[in-house]
Amino acid sequence: MYDSLHALLSFTGWTLLLGLGVILFRVSQVLAGKKKSNEFPAWIQHGSDFYWRLNRAHLNCLENLPVFAVLVFAGAILDPDQAIFDLLAWIVFAARILQTCAHLSGGGVWPVNVRFTGFFLQYVSFGSMLLLLLKSLP
């Protein structure tokens, strides 16, 4: 149980780190007088390509964090096969790092393929964790 909680906390820390990058970019733009605080519209690209990829990578983490959290917290209650469950949790985190790094590296074919691989690994792991949880239901 504790290994999967550590993986969840690592995922959360990674999400916060990416969010901090977004915050620092925006604050620096406002303080430098390059943008006003209301010139960062949601869903419309603003800033450099790298900043926009950072912004999207952060949002991707936020989209998946609740799913991961529910699975890990359910694992703490239902006590599935812990060794496999914990391994899957760490695979989720590692795949998230892979996906983020690929996302930040650019939009070429290889980065997109690597990014999708990270995404796919996360969802296979999520599904496997869910199956372990369903098997452990009373």
Short mmCIF file of C-alpha atoms in Angstrom, two decimals:
data_model
loop_
_atom_site.label_atom_id
_atom_site.label_comp_id
_atom_site.label_asym_id
_atom_site.label_seq_id
_atom_site.Cartn_x
_atom_site.Cartn_y
_atom_site.Cartn_z
CA MET A 1 0.00 0.00 0.00
CA TYR A 2 2.73 2.47 0.88
CA ASP A 3 4.57 2.04 -2.42
CA SER A 4 1.46 2.91 -4.41
CA LEU A 5 0.88 5.91 -2.13
CA HIS A 6 4.46 7.03 -2.77
CA ALA A 7 3.84 6.70 -6.51
CA LEU A 8 0.67 8.78 -6.16
CA LEU A 9 2.51 11.44 -4.16
CA SER A 10 5.29 11.45 -6.78
CA PHE A 11 2.69 11.94 -9.54
CA THR A 12 1.16 14.76 -7.51
CA GLY A 13 4.56 16.39 -6.99
CA TRP A 14 5.27 16.16 -10.72
CA THR A 15 1.91 17.81 -11.46
CA LEU A 16 2.71 20.62 -9.00
CA LEU A 17 6.17 21.10 -10.53
CA LEU A 18 4.67 21.50 -14.01
CA GLY A 19 2.07 23.90 -12.61
CA LEU A 20 4.85 25.93 -11.02
CA GLY A 21 6.49 26.20 -14.45
CA VAL A 22 3.24 27.58 -15.88
CA ILE A 23 2.93 30.03 -12.98
CA LEU A 24 6.52 31.24 -13.33
CA PHE A 25 6.09 31.83 -17.05
CA ARG A 26 2.91 33.84 -16.56
CA VAL A 27 4.26 35.88 -13.64
CA SER A 28 7.45 36.69 -15.55
CA GLN A 29 5.43 37.80 -18.59
CA VAL A 30 3.25 40.08 -16.46
CA LEU A 31 6.12 41.52 -14.42
CA ALA A 32 8.14 42.17 -17.58
CA GLY A 33 5.18 44.08 -19.01
CA LYS A 34 4.88 41.73 -22.00
CA LYS A 35 1.36 40.60 -21.09
CA LYS A 36 -1.48 41.66 -18.84
CA SER A 37 -2.75 39.19 -16.28
CA ASN A 38 -5.92 38.62 -18.31
CA GLU A 39 -4.08 37.77 -21.53
CA PHE A 40 -3.77 34.03 -20.90
CA PRO A 41 -7.05 32.70 -22.33
CA ALA A 42 -7.88 29.07 -21.69
CA TRP A 43 -7.68 26.66 -24.65
CA ILE A 44 -6.07 29.26 -26.93
CA GLN A 45 -2.34 28.99 -27.50
CA HIS A 46 -0.48 31.91 -26.00
CA GLY A 47 3.24 32.16 -25.42
CA SER A 48 6.00 30.08 -26.97
CA ASP A 49 5.54 26.57 -28.27
CA PHE A 50 7.47 25.21 -25.27
CA TYR A 51 5.28 27.12 -22.83
CA TRP A 52 2.14 25.85 -24.54
CA ARG A 53 3.42 22.25 -24.40
CA LEU A 54 4.24 22.78 -20.69
CA ASN A 55 0.73 24.11 -20.12
CA ARG A 56 -0.84 21.13 -21.91
CA ALA A 57 1.43 18.64 -20.10
CA HIS A 58 0.28 20.13 -16.79
CA LEU A 59 -3.37 19.84 -17.82
CA ASN A 60 -2.78 16.22 -18.92
CA CYS A 61 -1.47 15.45 -15.44
CA LEU A 62 -4.47 17.13 -13.83
CA GLU A 63 -6.84 15.10 -16.01
CA ASN A 64 -5.31 11.78 -14.92
CA LEU A 65 -4.47 12.52 -11.29
CA PRO A 66 -8.04 11.91 -9.99
CA VAL A 67 -8.25 8.52 -11.72
CA PHE A 68 -4.90 7.49 -10.27
CA ALA A 69 -5.85 8.78 -6.81
CA VAL A 70 -9.12 6.83 -6.75
CA LEU A 71 -7.35 3.63 -7.75
CA VAL A 72 -4.62 4.04 -5.13
CA PHE A 73 -7.04 4.98 -2.34
CA ALA A 74 -9.30 2.06 -3.27
CA GLY A 75 -6.19 -0.12 -3.14
CA ALA A 76 -5.52 1.08 0.39
CA ILE A 77 -9.00 -0.07 1.40
CA LEU A 78 -9.44 -3.27 -0.62
CA ASP A 79 -5.89 -4.61 -0.25
CA PRO A 80 -5.35 -6.19 -3.70
CA ASP A 81 -2.25 -8.21 -4.59
CA GLN A 82 0.06 -5.57 -3.20
CA ALA A 83 3.28 -6.33 -5.07
CA ILE A 84 1.61 -6.18 -8.48
CA PHE A 85 -0.57 -3.21 -7.53
CA ASP A 86 2.43 -1.22 -6.31
CA LEU A 87 4.42 -2.08 -9.43
CA LEU A 88 1.56 -0.88 -11.62
CA ALA A 89 1.38 2.36 -9.63
CA TRP A 90 5.07 3.00 -10.28
CA ILE A 91 4.59 2.17 -13.97
CA VAL A 92 1.87 4.83 -14.08
CA PHE A 93 4.26 7.39 -12.61
CA ALA A 94 7.16 6.42 -14.89
CA ALA A 95 4.89 6.49 -17.94
CA ARG A 96 3.66 9.94 -16.88
CA ILE A 97 7.27 11.19 -16.74
CA LEU A 98 7.91 9.66 -20.18
CA GLN A 99 4.76 11.24 -21.58
CA THR A 100 5.58 14.66 -20.14
CA CYS A 101 9.20 14.65 -21.34
CA ALA A 102 8.09 13.65 -24.82
CA HIS A 103 5.40 16.32 -24.75
CA LEU A 104 7.92 18.99 -23.78
CA SER A 105 10.45 17.87 -26.41
CA GLY A 106 8.32 18.83 -29.39
CA GLY A 107 5.56 17.89 -31.76
CA GLY A 108 7.46 15.76 -34.25
CA VAL A 109 6.50 12.21 -35.12
CA TRP A 110 8.85 10.53 -32.62
CA PRO A 111 7.92 12.70 -29.64
CA VAL A 112 4.23 12.18 -30.40
CA ASN A 113 4.73 8.41 -30.67
CA VAL A 114 6.65 8.32 -27.39
CA ARG A 115 4.02 10.54 -25.76
CA PHE A 116 1.26 8.21 -26.88
CA THR A 117 3.24 5.21 -25.61
CA GLY A 118 3.42 6.82 -22.17
CA PHE A 119 -0.29 7.55 -22.28
CA PHE A 120 -1.06 3.99 -23.38
CA LEU A 121 1.10 2.48 -20.62
CA GLN A 122 -0.71 4.56 -18.04
CA TYR A 123 -4.13 3.41 -19.19
CA VAL A 124 -3.10 -0.23 -19.40
CA SER A 125 -1.80 0.12 -15.85
CA PHE A 126 -4.99 1.89 -14.72
CA GLY A 127 -7.06 -0.92 -16.20
CA SER A 128 -4.90 -3.57 -14.60
CA MET A 129 -5.12 -1.84 -11.23
CA LEU A 130 -8.91 -1.69 -11.60
CA LEU A 131 -9.06 -5.41 -12.36
CA LEU A 132 -6.98 -6.20 -9.29
CA LEU A 133 -9.33 -4.07 -7.21
CA LEU A 134 -12.42 -5.75 -8.64
CA LYS A 135 -10.93 -9.16 -7.86
CA SER A 136 -10.36 -8.12 -4.27
CA LEU A 137 -13.94 -6.94 -3.66
CA PRO A 138 -15.64 -8.89 -0.86
#
